[in-house]
Amino acid sequence: MKIDISSYQQGLYKSAGGLIRVFLKERDGKIDDILFTGDFFIFPEDSLNIMAKSLKNVALNKKIITDTLKEVYLKENVDSPGTTPEDFTNAVMVATLR
Amino acid sequence: MKWRYIDIGLIDPYEAMAVHEAMFISHTEQKSPDTLYLERYTSKSVFLGYHQCAEAELNLNYCRENDVKVVRRSTGGGAGYMDSKQLNYEVVVDRKMHNIPSDFVASYERIMDGFIEALKYLGLDAEFKPINDLIVNGGKISGGCMARRNATLLQHGSLLVDFDMETAFKVLNVPTIKYESKGLKSAKSRVSWINKELGYDVDPDELKAAIRKGFEKSFGIEFVYSGLIPYEEELVQELLPKYRSTEFIYRL
């Protein structure tokens, strides 16, 4: 999905597995749209889309976001060496600061 | 045990990505043997990881103005700048047959051992650095990226032979956070290349011979010189439009 990144808030977070660059649109304290990018490894390769979809309309709350991502990890058998669901949450929270 | 050895010489970077995926697909369908493949690129190119945002990671204006081809891999990891002097590789092997660990980092380490053995023949002491780097004297000279399907493992990457760091850092938009977290003064100090470490320009044929010997030793195998099979050639033609399409290259 190609987005106009200038209209998104951007968050950078360095995990042990690589650099996460998240693009976020928030509305009323919730995630309106989100895109995870970066130089980490994640398998299966389409996990990021599933993670992003799962966060649509989720409150911008650290615990809720992490729990939602953990669920995807379990369900989809996601493996991201050196990068945890918490790391992705941290990147999202950095984006909210911009 | 025998592996196929392919040295395709100079290749267009988009075609190269199609070749890499073709060998992978064909191997998953048990049509291709275990393979070590080497190539160099016909032009200055930058390779984006599958999950990277082109606009954020690259200076696209510089790439356009300086004929640097923007290519996207189908594997994760970070962007790398390459020109015709660097040597690129792909290893496609049966993970179970060679007892390669299922843990990702451990499997990178296993494949990298072939290069560690290879560089010993040149007198260089390389070591694996998690997640996926090969370093000499603290500088990264190679990184590997992986894909897996069933028992098939693909690892591809580059060996920096004579690196044009100035151009690389104009092409890549390296965020400060990337190297500050490693406690290093600059991203440049993290990079090294074979000729720099050797102190002379390595003979390309000598380097390739060292790589073959290194893998033969590390994996207890013998190489059979060969080329792509017709099925792989067909797949290359099918896959090429994807790698050349702006939809794929600029998907993020």
Short mmCIF file of C-alpha atoms in Angstrom, two decimals:
data_model
loop_
_atom_site.label_atom_id
_atom_site.label_comp_id
_atom_site.label_asym_id
_atom_site.label_seq_id
_atom_site.Cartn_x
_atom_site.Cartn_y
_atom_site.Cartn_z
CA MET A 1 0.00 0.00 0.00
CA LYS A 2 1.55 3.27 -1.13
CA ILE A 3 0.77 6.15 1.20
CA ASP A 4 1.70 9.80 1.23
CA ILE A 5 4.10 9.63 4.17
CA SER A 6 4.11 13.39 4.67
CA SER A 7 0.55 13.20 5.99
CA TYR A 8 1.50 10.62 8.64
CA GLN A 9 3.23 10.94 11.99
CA GLN A 10 6.48 9.03 11.89
CA GLY A 11 8.03 7.05 14.72
CA LEU A 12 11.49 5.48 14.79
CA TYR A 13 12.52 2.81 17.25
CA LYS A 14 15.66 0.70 17.20
CA SER A 15 15.16 -2.89 18.34
CA ALA A 16 17.95 -5.45 18.63
CA GLY A 17 16.73 -6.87 15.31
CA GLY A 18 16.65 -3.64 13.36
CA LEU A 19 15.16 -0.22 12.90
CA ILE A 20 11.37 0.10 13.00
CA ARG A 21 9.87 3.04 11.12
CA VAL A 22 6.17 3.41 11.73
CA PHE A 23 3.74 5.75 9.97
CA LEU A 24 0.67 6.62 12.02
CA LYS A 25 -2.60 8.46 11.59
CA GLU A 26 -4.49 8.91 14.84
CA ARG A 27 -8.06 9.97 15.44
CA ASP A 28 -9.73 10.54 18.81
CA GLY A 29 -6.93 8.74 20.67
CA LYS A 30 -7.22 5.71 18.42
CA ILE A 31 -5.22 4.33 15.53
CA ASP A 32 -6.91 5.39 12.30
CA ASP A 33 -4.25 4.04 9.96
CA ILE A 34 -0.81 2.55 10.53
CA LEU A 35 2.05 1.23 8.44
CA PHE A 36 5.03 -0.68 9.79
CA THR A 37 8.26 -0.48 7.78
CA GLY A 38 11.93 -1.02 8.56
CA ASP A 39 15.05 -3.10 8.15
CA PHE A 40 14.20 -5.87 10.61
CA PHE A 41 13.32 -9.43 9.62
CA ILE A 42 9.86 -10.82 10.13
CA PHE A 43 8.42 -14.12 9.02
CA PRO A 44 6.00 -14.80 7.43
CA GLU A 45 6.63 -11.77 5.25
CA ASP A 46 3.03 -10.53 5.23
CA SER A 47 2.81 -10.41 9.04
CA LEU A 48 3.19 -6.62 9.05
CA ASN A 49 -0.03 -6.13 7.07
CA ILE A 50 -1.92 -8.38 9.45
CA MET A 51 -0.45 -6.51 12.44
CA ALA A 52 -1.43 -3.17 10.94
CA LYS A 53 -4.99 -4.35 10.23
CA SER A 54 -5.36 -5.68 13.77
CA LEU A 55 -4.54 -2.23 15.16
CA LYS A 56 -7.17 -0.33 13.17
CA ASN A 57 -9.35 1.62 15.65
CA VAL A 58 -7.35 0.33 18.63
CA ALA A 59 -6.73 2.82 21.43
CA LEU A 60 -3.27 4.40 21.59
CA ASN A 61 -2.47 2.63 24.81
CA LYS A 62 0.77 0.73 25.28
CA LYS A 63 -0.72 -2.32 26.91
CA ILE A 64 -3.66 -2.65 24.52
CA ILE A 65 -1.40 -2.31 21.45
CA THR A 66 1.11 -4.84 22.78
CA ASP A 67 -1.62 -7.34 23.67
CA THR A 68 -3.17 -6.95 20.21
CA LEU A 69 0.19 -7.52 18.52
CA LYS A 70 0.98 -10.50 20.77
CA GLU A 71 -2.28 -12.09 19.68
CA VAL A 72 -1.26 -11.75 16.03
CA TYR A 73 2.16 -13.23 16.84
CA LEU A 74 0.52 -16.29 18.38
CA LYS A 75 -2.16 -16.73 15.75
CA GLU A 76 0.09 -16.23 12.72
CA ASN A 77 3.16 -17.89 14.23
CA VAL A 78 5.19 -14.72 13.66
CA ASP A 79 8.96 -14.84 14.13
CA SER A 80 10.92 -11.58 14.12
CA PRO A 81 14.46 -12.27 15.38
CA GLY A 82 15.57 -9.52 17.75
CA THR A 83 12.31 -7.58 17.43
CA THR A 84 9.41 -8.06 19.85
CA PRO A 85 5.77 -6.92 19.86
CA GLU A 86 6.82 -4.45 22.59
CA ASP A 87 9.35 -2.94 20.16
CA PHE A 88 6.62 -2.29 17.59
CA THR A 89 4.50 -0.73 20.32
CA ASN A 90 7.39 1.53 21.30
CA ALA A 91 7.69 2.72 17.70
CA VAL A 92 3.97 3.51 17.65
CA MET A 93 4.25 5.47 20.90
CA VAL A 94 7.20 7.46 19.49
CA ALA A 95 5.03 8.34 16.48
CA THR A 96 2.36 9.81 18.77
CA LEU A 97 4.93 12.37 19.97
CA ARG A 98 5.31 13.90 16.50
CA MET B 1 27.36 -34.33 -1.23
CA LYS B 2 27.41 -32.02 -4.25
CA TRP B 3 26.28 -28.44 -4.69
CA ARG B 4 25.86 -26.57 -7.93
CA TYR B 5 28.19 -23.61 -8.41
CA ILE B 6 27.06 -20.78 -10.67
CA ASP B 7 29.11 -17.69 -11.46
CA ILE B 8 26.86 -15.64 -13.69
CA GLY B 9 29.30 -12.72 -13.95
CA LEU B 10 27.78 -9.29 -14.54
CA ILE B 11 24.01 -9.08 -14.35
CA ASP B 12 21.32 -6.40 -14.33
CA PRO B 13 20.19 -5.95 -10.69
CA TYR B 14 16.48 -6.44 -11.46
CA GLU B 15 17.23 -9.60 -13.38
CA ALA B 16 19.42 -10.71 -10.49
CA MET B 17 16.50 -10.50 -8.06
CA ALA B 18 14.39 -12.57 -10.48
CA VAL B 19 17.18 -15.16 -10.68
CA HIS B 20 17.40 -15.31 -6.88
CA GLU B 21 13.67 -15.96 -6.51
CA ALA B 22 13.61 -18.37 -9.46
CA MET B 23 16.29 -20.57 -7.87
CA PHE B 24 14.41 -20.44 -4.57
CA ILE B 25 11.05 -21.43 -6.09
CA SER B 26 12.59 -24.16 -8.20
CA HIS B 27 14.40 -25.56 -5.15
CA THR B 28 11.20 -25.61 -3.08
CA GLU B 29 9.66 -27.67 -5.92
CA GLN B 30 12.66 -30.01 -5.71
CA LYS B 31 13.67 -29.20 -9.27
CA SER B 32 16.95 -27.45 -8.44
CA PRO B 33 19.95 -28.69 -6.48
CA ASP B 34 21.60 -26.99 -3.54
CA THR B 35 23.45 -24.04 -5.01
CA LEU B 36 26.05 -21.37 -4.38
CA TYR B 37 25.60 -18.56 -6.88
CA LEU B 38 27.81 -15.51 -7.43
CA GLU B 39 27.15 -12.33 -9.37
CA ARG B 40 28.17 -8.71 -9.83
CA TYR B 41 25.92 -5.88 -10.97
CA THR B 42 26.11 -4.03 -14.28
CA SER B 43 25.25 -0.72 -12.66
CA LYS B 44 25.21 1.26 -9.47
CA SER B 45 22.20 -0.07 -7.54
CA VAL B 46 20.60 0.23 -4.16
CA PHE B 47 18.66 -2.69 -2.74
CA LEU B 48 15.77 -2.00 -0.40
CA GLY B 49 14.64 -4.60 2.09
CA TYR B 50 11.13 -5.93 1.50
CA HIS B 51 9.68 -3.97 4.43
CA GLN B 52 11.48 -0.68 3.90
CA CYS B 53 9.92 2.60 2.85
CA ALA B 54 11.76 3.82 -0.28
CA GLU B 55 11.12 7.50 0.26
CA ALA B 56 12.24 7.42 3.89
CA GLU B 57 15.34 5.26 3.48
CA LEU B 58 16.78 6.60 0.22
CA ASN B 59 17.72 9.92 -1.29
CA LEU B 60 15.66 9.26 -4.39
CA ASN B 61 16.68 12.51 -6.11
CA TYR B 62 20.33 11.57 -5.80
CA CYS B 63 19.55 8.10 -7.19
CA ARG B 64 17.73 9.58 -10.20
CA GLU B 65 20.41 12.16 -10.95
CA ASN B 66 23.26 9.69 -10.64
CA ASP B 67 21.77 6.66 -12.38
CA VAL B 68 21.58 4.55 -9.25
CA LYS B 69 18.99 1.85 -9.88
CA VAL B 70 16.49 1.41 -7.08
CA VAL B 71 15.71 -2.26 -6.54
CA ARG B 72 13.57 -4.01 -3.94
CA ARG B 73 14.37 -7.44 -2.58
CA SER B 74 11.80 -10.01 -1.56
CA THR B 75 13.69 -10.49 1.70
CA GLY B 76 13.75 -8.34 4.81
CA GLY B 77 16.69 -6.45 6.22
CA GLY B 78 18.22 -3.11 5.36
CA ALA B 79 19.13 -1.21 2.23
CA GLY B 80 22.52 -1.81 0.65
CA TYR B 81 24.36 0.15 -2.01
CA MET B 82 26.24 -1.88 -4.63
CA ASP B 83 28.28 -1.28 -7.73
CA SER B 84 30.04 -3.60 -10.16
CA LYS B 85 33.04 -4.08 -7.87
CA GLN B 86 31.20 -5.87 -5.07
CA LEU B 87 30.57 -9.59 -5.14
CA ASN B 88 27.04 -10.77 -4.41
CA TYR B 89 25.94 -14.25 -3.53
CA GLU B 90 22.97 -16.46 -3.04
CA VAL B 91 22.94 -19.77 -1.23
CA VAL B 92 19.90 -22.00 -1.77
CA VAL B 93 20.02 -25.19 0.24
CA ASP B 94 17.98 -27.89 1.86
CA ARG B 95 17.96 -26.92 5.51
CA LYS B 96 17.20 -30.41 6.83
CA MET B 97 19.75 -32.18 4.67
CA HIS B 98 22.52 -29.95 6.03
CA ASN B 99 21.23 -29.84 9.62
CA ILE B 100 20.87 -26.07 9.50
CA PRO B 101 19.18 -24.87 12.70
CA SER B 102 15.59 -23.63 12.53
CA ASP B 103 16.45 -20.64 14.73
CA PHE B 104 16.98 -17.74 12.33
CA VAL B 105 20.09 -16.25 13.90
CA ALA B 106 21.69 -19.67 14.26
CA SER B 107 20.95 -20.43 10.62
CA TYR B 108 22.55 -17.16 9.47
CA GLU B 109 25.59 -18.10 11.52
CA ARG B 110 25.70 -21.52 9.90
CA ILE B 111 25.69 -20.14 6.35
CA MET B 112 28.14 -17.36 7.21
CA ASP B 113 30.60 -20.00 8.38
CA GLY B 114 31.23 -20.76 4.70
CA PHE B 115 32.41 -17.18 4.22
CA ILE B 116 34.38 -17.19 7.47
CA GLU B 117 36.27 -20.25 6.22
CA ALA B 118 36.67 -18.59 2.80
CA LEU B 119 38.17 -15.42 4.22
CA LYS B 120 40.64 -17.47 6.28
CA TYR B 121 42.20 -18.57 2.98
CA LEU B 122 42.88 -14.88 2.32
CA GLY B 123 44.28 -14.41 5.80
CA LEU B 124 41.30 -12.49 7.13
CA ASP B 125 39.74 -13.24 10.47
CA ALA B 126 36.02 -12.71 10.04
CA GLU B 127 33.38 -13.30 12.65
CA PHE B 128 29.63 -13.59 12.73
CA LYS B 129 27.77 -10.84 14.49
CA PRO B 130 24.07 -11.37 15.23
CA ILE B 131 21.59 -10.91 13.71
CA ASN B 132 23.05 -11.36 10.25
CA ASP B 133 26.39 -9.58 9.86
CA LEU B 134 29.89 -10.69 9.00
CA ILE B 135 32.55 -8.43 10.47
CA VAL B 136 36.31 -8.06 10.12
CA ASN B 137 38.14 -5.90 12.66
CA GLY B 138 34.80 -4.55 13.85
CA GLY B 139 33.67 -3.42 10.39
CA LYS B 140 30.77 -5.03 8.55
CA ILE B 141 31.87 -6.50 5.23
CA SER B 142 28.79 -8.58 4.57
CA GLY B 143 25.21 -9.01 5.61
CA GLY B 144 22.84 -11.81 4.76
CA CYS B 145 19.11 -11.84 4.15
CA MET B 146 16.99 -14.93 4.30
CA ALA B 147 13.81 -16.48 2.98
CA ARG B 148 12.48 -19.93 3.78
CA ARG B 149 9.78 -22.18 2.46
CA ASN B 150 9.41 -25.81 3.51
CA ALA B 151 12.95 -27.19 3.81
CA THR B 152 14.41 -24.65 1.40
CA LEU B 153 16.56 -21.87 2.76
CA LEU B 154 17.65 -18.91 0.68
CA GLN B 155 20.32 -16.57 1.93
CA HIS B 156 21.59 -13.79 -0.24
CA GLY B 157 23.85 -10.85 0.39
CA SER B 158 26.97 -9.03 -0.64
CA LEU B 159 30.63 -9.24 0.08
CA LEU B 160 32.04 -5.74 0.03
CA VAL B 161 35.24 -5.94 -1.99
CA ASP B 162 36.06 -2.33 -2.81
CA PHE B 163 33.32 -0.19 -1.32
CA ASP B 164 32.43 3.30 -2.51
CA MET B 165 31.37 4.56 0.90
CA GLU B 166 31.02 8.19 -0.20
CA THR B 167 28.36 7.33 -2.79
CA ALA B 168 26.71 4.82 -0.48
CA PHE B 169 26.12 7.46 2.18
CA LYS B 170 24.69 9.86 -0.41
CA VAL B 171 22.27 7.18 -1.60
CA LEU B 172 21.24 5.95 1.85
CA ASN B 173 19.46 8.10 4.34
CA VAL B 174 20.90 6.52 7.47
CA PRO B 175 19.06 7.75 10.57
CA THR B 176 21.35 8.72 13.45
CA ILE B 177 19.39 6.44 15.80
CA LYS B 178 20.70 3.47 13.80
CA TYR B 179 24.30 3.87 14.90
CA GLU B 180 23.99 5.92 18.07
CA SER B 181 22.41 2.93 19.74
CA LYS B 182 25.52 0.91 18.95
CA GLY B 183 27.71 3.48 20.69
CA LEU B 184 29.64 4.33 17.58
CA LYS B 185 30.65 7.72 16.35
CA SER B 186 29.24 7.30 12.89
CA ALA B 187 27.69 4.72 10.64
CA LYS B 188 30.79 4.86 8.44
CA SER B 189 32.97 3.38 11.15
CA ARG B 190 30.77 0.28 11.07
CA VAL B 191 31.63 -0.58 7.48
CA SER B 192 34.69 -2.26 6.02
CA TRP B 193 35.57 -4.17 2.87
CA ILE B 194 37.93 -6.89 1.76
CA ASN B 195 40.51 -4.77 -0.08
CA LYS B 196 40.72 -2.37 2.82
CA GLU B 197 41.34 -5.19 5.27
CA LEU B 198 43.83 -6.95 2.97
CA GLY B 199 45.74 -3.78 2.12
CA TYR B 200 45.76 -4.73 -1.57
CA ASP B 201 43.23 -5.36 -4.33
CA VAL B 202 42.18 -9.00 -4.23
CA ASP B 203 42.20 -10.90 -7.51
CA PRO B 204 38.47 -11.64 -8.15
CA ASP B 205 39.23 -15.21 -9.26
CA GLU B 206 41.25 -15.79 -6.12
CA LEU B 207 38.38 -14.52 -4.00
CA LYS B 208 35.91 -16.82 -5.76
CA ALA B 209 38.28 -19.78 -5.32
CA ALA B 210 38.51 -18.97 -1.62
CA ILE B 211 34.71 -18.87 -1.36
CA ARG B 212 34.37 -22.24 -3.05
CA LYS B 213 37.01 -23.77 -0.79
CA GLY B 214 35.45 -22.18 2.27
CA PHE B 215 32.03 -23.64 1.55
CA GLU B 216 33.47 -27.02 0.60
CA LYS B 217 35.22 -27.13 3.94
CA SER B 218 32.38 -25.74 6.03
CA PHE B 219 29.67 -27.96 4.54
CA GLY B 220 31.72 -30.98 3.51
CA ILE B 221 30.56 -30.68 -0.08
CA GLU B 222 31.94 -30.59 -3.61
CA PHE B 223 30.96 -28.08 -6.26
CA VAL B 224 29.74 -28.92 -9.74
CA TYR B 225 30.12 -25.98 -12.15
CA SER B 226 26.85 -25.31 -13.91
CA GLY B 227 24.24 -22.74 -14.95
CA LEU B 228 20.53 -22.18 -14.48
CA ILE B 229 18.22 -24.97 -15.58
CA PRO B 230 15.58 -24.19 -18.27
CA TYR B 231 12.80 -24.14 -15.65
CA GLU B 232 14.67 -21.48 -13.66
CA GLU B 233 15.20 -19.46 -16.85
CA GLU B 234 11.43 -19.61 -17.47
CA LEU B 235 10.73 -18.46 -13.92
CA VAL B 236 13.18 -15.57 -14.35
CA GLN B 237 11.16 -14.30 -17.31
CA GLU B 238 7.93 -14.63 -15.30
CA LEU B 239 9.37 -12.84 -12.26
CA LEU B 240 11.26 -10.06 -14.03
CA PRO B 241 8.25 -7.76 -14.65
CA LYS B 242 7.53 -7.73 -10.90
CA TYR B 243 11.04 -6.64 -9.95
CA ARG B 244 11.06 -3.96 -12.66
CA SER B 245 7.61 -2.58 -11.77
CA THR B 246 7.34 0.70 -9.88
CA GLU B 247 4.39 -0.79 -7.96
CA PHE B 248 6.72 -3.33 -6.39
CA ILE B 249 9.80 -1.12 -6.01
CA TYR B 250 7.83 1.71 -4.42
CA ARG B 251 5.25 -0.49 -2.68
CA LEU B 252 6.18 1.29 0.56
#
